[in-house]
Tab-separated table of N, CA and C in Angstrom:
chain	number	residue	atom	x	y	z
A	1	MET	N	-25.887	42.632	-11.082
A	1	MET	CA	-25.060	43.587	-11.369
A	1	MET	C	-24.183	42.974	-12.393
A	2	PRO	N	-23.889	43.498	-13.704
A	2	PRO	CA	-23.072	43.083	-14.134
A	2	PRO	C	-21.326	43.413	-13.980
A	3	PHE	N	-20.731	42.566	-14.546
A	3	PHE	CA	-19.418	42.776	-14.361
A	3	PHE	C	-18.371	43.865	-15.112
A	4	VAL	N	-17.832	44.903	-14.427
A	4	VAL	CA	-17.038	45.848	-15.483
A	4	VAL	C	-15.894	45.310	-15.623
A	5	ASN	N	-15.684	45.453	-17.065
A	5	ASN	CA	-14.472	45.240	-17.375
A	5	ASN	C	-13.236	46.475	-17.315
A	6	VAL	N	-12.158	46.164	-16.714
A	6	VAL	CA	-11.521	47.348	-16.349
A	6	VAL	C	-9.975	47.040	-17.021
A	7	SER	N	-9.464	48.090	-17.585
A	7	SER	CA	-7.942	47.728	-18.201
A	7	SER	C	-7.074	48.506	-17.163
A	8	ILE	N	-6.445	47.206	-16.754
A	8	ILE	CA	-5.309	47.818	-15.712
A	8	ILE	C	-4.131	48.528	-15.950
A	9	ASP	N	-3.950	48.391	-17.484
A	9	ASP	CA	-2.615	49.203	-17.990
A	9	ASP	C	-3.523	50.894	-18.315
A	10	GLU	N	-4.860	50.614	-18.174
A	10	GLU	CA	-5.134	52.368	-18.345
A	10	GLU	C	-5.425	52.815	-17.280
A	11	VAL	N	-5.520	52.165	-16.176
A	11	VAL	CA	-5.332	52.849	-14.784
A	11	VAL	C	-4.386	52.957	-14.274
A	12	ILE	N	-3.228	52.268	-14.359
A	12	ILE	CA	-1.884	52.577	-13.984
A	12	ILE	C	-1.808	53.715	-14.795
A	13	GLU	N	-1.825	53.924	-16.282
A	13	GLU	CA	-1.093	54.895	-17.148
A	13	GLU	C	-1.804	56.361	-16.568
A	14	THR	N	-3.195	55.930	-16.568
A	14	THR	CA	-3.483	57.349	-15.709
A	14	THR	C	-3.433	58.065	-14.557
A	15	LYS	N	-2.910	56.890	-13.384
A	15	LYS	CA	-2.165	57.346	-12.188
A	15	LYS	C	-0.850	57.728	-12.193
A	16	ARG	N	-0.375	57.365	-13.126
A	16	ARG	CA	1.163	57.591	-13.614
A	16	ARG	C	1.140	59.300	-14.399
A	17	LYS	N	-0.002	59.636	-15.049
A	17	LYS	CA	0.328	61.022	-15.630
A	17	LYS	C	-0.355	61.844	-14.453
A	18	ASN	N	-1.013	61.496	-13.675
A	18	ASN	CA	-1.741	62.368	-12.726
A	18	ASN	C	-1.264	62.290	-11.284
A	19	GLU	N	-0.633	61.349	-10.997
A	19	GLU	CA	0.228	61.334	-9.539
A	19	GLU	C	1.819	61.239	-9.751
A	20	PRO	N	2.339	62.184	-9.655
A	20	PRO	CA	3.681	62.227	-9.773
A	20	PRO	C	4.344	61.248	-8.554
A	21	GLU	N	3.752	61.174	-7.485
A	21	GLU	CA	4.400	59.713	-6.341
A	21	GLU	C	4.138	58.723	-6.726
A	22	PHE	N	2.855	58.294	-7.634
A	22	PHE	CA	2.658	56.953	-7.997
A	22	PHE	C	3.880	56.646	-9.160
A	23	LYS	N	3.836	57.758	-9.923
A	23	LYS	CA	4.774	57.591	-11.358
A	23	LYS	C	6.125	57.308	-10.440
A	24	ARG	N	6.758	57.779	-9.768
A	24	ARG	CA	7.753	57.741	-9.578
A	24	ARG	C	8.289	55.990	-8.848
A	25	ALA	N	7.212	56.013	-8.079
A	25	ALA	CA	7.091	54.414	-7.374
A	25	ALA	C	7.130	53.294	-8.489
A	26	TRP	N	6.022	53.720	-9.457
A	26	TRP	CA	5.717	52.814	-10.356
A	26	TRP	C	7.226	52.146	-11.407
A	27	ASP	N	7.532	53.571	-11.678
A	27	ASP	CA	8.812	53.628	-12.521
A	27	ASP	C	9.980	53.102	-11.854
A	28	ASP	N	10.275	53.174	-10.632
A	28	ASP	CA	11.384	52.234	-10.035
A	28	ASP	C	10.751	51.105	-9.617
A	29	SER	N	9.911	50.628	-9.523
A	29	SER	CA	9.508	48.977	-9.372
A	29	SER	C	9.500	48.262	-10.696
A	30	ARG	N	9.683	49.280	-11.814
A	30	ARG	CA	9.966	48.199	-13.184
A	30	ARG	C	11.572	47.920	-13.351
A	31	GLU	N	12.037	48.757	-12.708
A	31	GLU	CA	13.620	48.445	-13.050
A	31	GLU	C	14.149	47.322	-12.280
A	32	GLU	N	13.329	47.249	-10.684
A	32	GLU	CA	13.517	46.508	-9.665
A	32	GLU	C	13.440	44.918	-10.357
A	33	TYR	N	12.003	44.541	-10.881
A	33	TYR	CA	11.630	43.658	-11.729
A	33	TYR	C	12.182	43.283	-12.568
A	34	ARG	N	12.680	44.109	-13.194
A	34	ARG	CA	13.580	43.743	-14.636
A	34	ARG	C	15.075	43.249	-14.125
A	35	LEU	N	15.451	43.683	-13.172
A	35	LEU	CA	16.966	42.896	-12.479
A	35	LEU	C	16.509	41.681	-12.044
A	36	ILE	N	15.469	41.674	-11.205
A	36	ILE	CA	14.970	40.402	-10.584
A	36	ILE	C	14.679	39.107	-11.888
A	37	GLY	N	14.168	39.391	-12.776
A	37	GLY	CA	14.081	38.659	-13.819
A	37	GLY	C	15.052	38.100	-14.731
A	38	GLU	N	16.139	39.244	-15.043
A	38	GLU	CA	17.322	38.709	-15.554
A	38	GLU	C	18.538	37.783	-14.492
A	39	MET	N	18.014	38.000	-13.100
A	39	MET	CA	18.825	37.179	-12.384
A	39	MET	C	18.409	35.921	-12.348
A	40	VAL	N	16.678	35.752	-12.290
A	40	VAL	CA	16.164	34.465	-12.681
A	40	VAL	C	16.400	34.184	-13.903
A	41	SER	N	16.674	34.682	-15.455
A	41	SER	CA	17.083	33.759	-16.407
A	41	SER	C	18.569	33.330	-16.300
A	42	LEU	N	19.490	34.048	-15.307
A	42	LEU	CA	20.850	33.782	-15.417
A	42	LEU	C	21.084	32.557	-14.522
A	43	ARG	N	20.131	32.467	-13.888
A	43	ARG	CA	19.871	31.167	-12.754
A	43	ARG	C	19.388	29.817	-13.518
A	44	LYS	N	18.494	30.119	-14.049
A	44	LYS	CA	18.007	29.180	-15.042
A	44	LYS	C	19.046	28.558	-16.015
A	45	ALA	N	19.728	29.714	-16.811
A	45	ALA	CA	20.641	29.494	-17.928
A	45	ALA	C	21.745	28.599	-17.545
A	46	GLU	N	22.219	28.765	-15.670
A	46	GLU	CA	23.273	28.320	-15.205
A	46	GLU	C	23.022	26.954	-14.807
A	47	LYS	N	21.509	26.583	-14.963
A	47	LYS	CA	21.161	25.030	-14.542
A	47	LYS	C	20.825	24.814	-13.365
A	48	VAL	N	20.744	26.147	-12.490
A	48	VAL	CA	21.213	26.066	-10.976
A	48	VAL	C	19.407	26.381	-10.317
A	49	THR	N	19.090	25.177	-9.509
A	49	THR	CA	17.704	25.483	-8.973
A	49	THR	C	17.402	26.340	-8.041
A	50	GLN	N	16.403	26.574	-7.573
A	50	GLN	CA	16.167	27.640	-6.400
A	50	GLN	C	16.688	26.791	-4.993
A	51	GLY	N	16.334	25.720	-5.089
A	51	GLY	CA	17.263	24.917	-3.632
A	51	GLY	C	18.592	25.051	-3.813
A	52	GLU	N	19.614	24.810	-4.738
A	52	GLU	CA	20.724	25.185	-5.005
A	52	GLU	C	21.156	26.554	-4.916
A	53	LEU	N	20.630	27.424	-5.167
A	53	LEU	CA	20.763	28.742	-4.853
A	53	LEU	C	20.852	29.362	-3.472
A	54	ALA	N	19.649	28.628	-2.894
A	54	ALA	CA	19.562	29.021	-1.371
A	54	ALA	C	20.561	28.447	-0.726
A	55	GLU	N	21.066	27.234	-1.240
A	55	GLU	CA	22.150	26.586	-0.335
A	55	GLU	C	23.796	27.105	-0.371
A	56	LEU	N	23.844	27.944	-1.923
A	56	LEU	CA	25.080	28.515	-2.267
A	56	LEU	C	25.040	29.965	-1.309
A	57	THR	N	23.864	30.681	-1.071
A	57	THR	CA	23.557	31.792	-0.245
A	57	THR	C	23.437	31.447	0.785
A	58	GLY	N	22.975	30.631	1.576
A	58	GLY	CA	22.867	30.430	3.102
A	58	GLY	C	21.281	30.896	3.551
A	59	SER	N	20.588	30.952	2.036
A	59	SER	CA	19.312	31.096	2.444
A	59	SER	C	18.051	29.947	2.157
A	60	LYS	N	16.950	30.210	2.315
A	60	LYS	CA	15.905	28.895	2.106
A	60	LYS	C	15.290	29.066	0.998
A	61	GLN	N	15.084	28.151	0.071
A	61	GLN	CA	14.461	28.135	-1.110
A	61	GLN	C	13.051	28.653	-1.272
A	62	GLN	N	12.385	28.802	-0.259
A	62	GLN	CA	11.171	29.658	-0.404
A	62	GLN	C	11.490	31.057	-0.280
A	63	ALA	N	12.544	31.509	0.603
A	63	ALA	CA	13.088	33.019	0.217
A	63	ALA	C	13.114	33.166	-1.287
A	64	ILE	N	14.177	32.388	-1.704
A	64	ILE	CA	14.274	32.530	-3.457
A	64	ILE	C	13.047	32.689	-4.283
A	65	SER	N	12.455	31.754	-3.807
A	65	SER	CA	10.915	31.802	-4.678
A	65	SER	C	10.124	33.009	-4.266
A	66	ARG	N	10.057	33.479	-3.340
A	66	ARG	CA	9.297	34.747	-3.158
A	66	ARG	C	9.995	35.767	-4.104
A	67	ILE	N	11.282	35.701	-3.571
A	67	ILE	CA	11.953	36.920	-4.722
A	67	ILE	C	11.701	36.738	-5.889
A	68	GLU	N	11.887	35.965	-6.907
A	68	GLU	CA	11.518	35.369	-8.070
A	68	GLU	C	10.157	35.315	-8.480
A	69	LYS	N	9.241	35.392	-7.531
A	69	LYS	CA	7.647	35.453	-7.738
A	69	LYS	C	7.394	37.104	-7.650
A	70	LYS	N	8.191	37.710	-7.420
A	70	LYS	CA	8.186	39.178	-6.910
A	70	LYS	C	7.155	39.604	-5.568
A	71	GLU	N	7.217	38.606	-4.701
A	71	GLU	CA	6.618	38.647	-3.635
A	71	GLU	C	7.022	39.317	-2.558
A	72	ASN	N	8.572	39.332	-2.478
A	72	ASN	CA	9.699	39.864	-1.644
A	72	ASN	C	10.550	40.638	-2.681
A	73	SER	N	11.141	41.683	-1.703
A	73	SER	CA	12.215	42.324	-2.728
A	73	SER	C	13.598	42.505	-2.089
A	74	PRO	N	14.372	41.907	-2.220
A	74	PRO	CA	15.593	41.542	-1.771
A	74	PRO	C	16.655	42.622	-1.203
A	75	SER	N	17.275	42.531	-0.430
A	75	SER	CA	18.411	43.648	-0.139
A	75	SER	C	19.105	43.850	-1.009
A	76	LEU	N	20.005	44.786	-1.454
A	76	LEU	CA	21.067	44.623	-2.223
A	76	LEU	C	21.988	43.808	-2.091
A	77	ARG	N	22.266	43.495	-0.815
A	77	ARG	CA	23.534	42.539	-0.229
A	77	ARG	C	22.746	41.191	-0.672
A	78	SER	N	21.741	40.891	-0.299
A	78	SER	CA	21.006	39.745	-0.789
A	78	SER	C	21.054	39.563	-2.476
A	79	PHE	N	20.619	40.459	-2.858
A	79	PHE	CA	20.779	40.196	-4.567
A	79	PHE	C	22.265	39.929	-4.966
A	80	CYS	N	22.946	40.715	-4.740
A	80	CYS	CA	24.438	40.506	-4.954
A	80	CYS	C	25.141	39.309	-4.567
A	81	ASN	N	24.547	38.487	-3.775
A	81	ASN	CA	25.200	37.434	-3.138
A	81	ASN	C	24.503	36.057	-3.969
A	82	MET	N	23.334	36.557	-4.593
A	82	MET	CA	22.578	35.542	-5.299
A	82	MET	C	23.591	35.614	-6.737
A	83	LEU	N	23.612	36.782	-7.284
A	83	LEU	CA	24.581	36.967	-8.386
A	83	LEU	C	25.843	36.332	-8.312
A	84	SER	N	26.307	36.611	-7.230
A	84	SER	CA	27.799	36.135	-7.133
A	84	SER	C	27.930	34.441	-7.065
A	85	ALA	N	26.702	33.936	-6.190
A	85	ALA	CA	26.568	32.475	-6.308
A	85	ALA	C	26.316	31.932	-7.940
A	86	LEU	N	26.017	32.742	-8.494
A	86	LEU	CA	25.641	32.109	-10.074
A	86	LEU	C	27.153	32.585	-10.868
A	87	GLY	N	28.030	33.304	-10.344
A	87	GLY	CA	29.066	33.680	-11.249
A	87	GLY	C	29.261	34.986	-12.079
A	88	TYR	N	28.227	36.054	-11.242
A	88	TYR	CA	27.863	37.032	-11.950
A	88	TYR	C	28.438	38.300	-10.844
A	89	GLU	N	28.368	39.497	-11.516
A	89	GLU	CA	28.371	40.541	-10.347
A	89	GLU	C	27.489	41.819	-11.026
A	90	LEU	N	27.065	42.542	-10.119
A	90	LEU	CA	26.414	43.797	-10.339
A	90	LEU	C	27.414	44.869	-10.554
A	91	GLN	N	27.125	45.733	-11.924
A	91	GLN	CA	27.942	46.782	-12.157
A	91	GLN	C	26.912	48.273	-12.267
A	92	ILE	N	27.600	49.318	-11.933
A	92	ILE	CA	27.012	50.425	-12.393
A	92	ILE	C	27.684	50.890	-13.330
A	93	VAL	N	26.895	51.074	-14.581
A	93	VAL	CA	27.120	51.734	-15.759
A	93	VAL	C	26.357	52.963	-16.061
A	94	LYS	N	26.963	54.118	-16.350
A	94	LYS	CA	26.326	55.467	-16.776
A	94	LYS	C	25.316	55.206	-18.014
A	95	ARG	N	24.224	55.531	-17.841
A	95	ARG	CA	23.282	55.112	-19.179
A	95	ARG	C	23.488	56.271	-20.008
A	96	GLY	N	22.659	56.261	-21.106
A	96	GLY	CA	22.747	57.333	-22.268
A	96	GLY	C	21.523	58.321	-21.523
A	97	LYS	N	21.125	59.468	-22.387
A	97	LYS	CA	20.174	60.653	-21.908
A	97	LYS	C	18.854	59.822	-21.838
A	98	VAL	N	18.076	60.071	-20.911
A	98	VAL	CA	16.736	59.508	-20.487
A	98	VAL	C	15.690	60.161	-21.328
């Protein structure tokens, strides 16, 4: 039996168009991934290792790693603690028209 090529992007886009609940969940996850990615960039820019961040926040390095690999989703409190340990804070800003 031959392998079938599947475009994950096309499958996701089709589900987004046809399934409102999937679209909402997918779109929400994109923002979370973006925020975690920004936190990782800040950690690296500050030259802080995962182990150092774990020590600063009272976490384990493995927990930081799982968050950065997007295997686990941090609580808002944990996320803010990580940002604070890096010298940053989370702010809410009204965005323009969607």
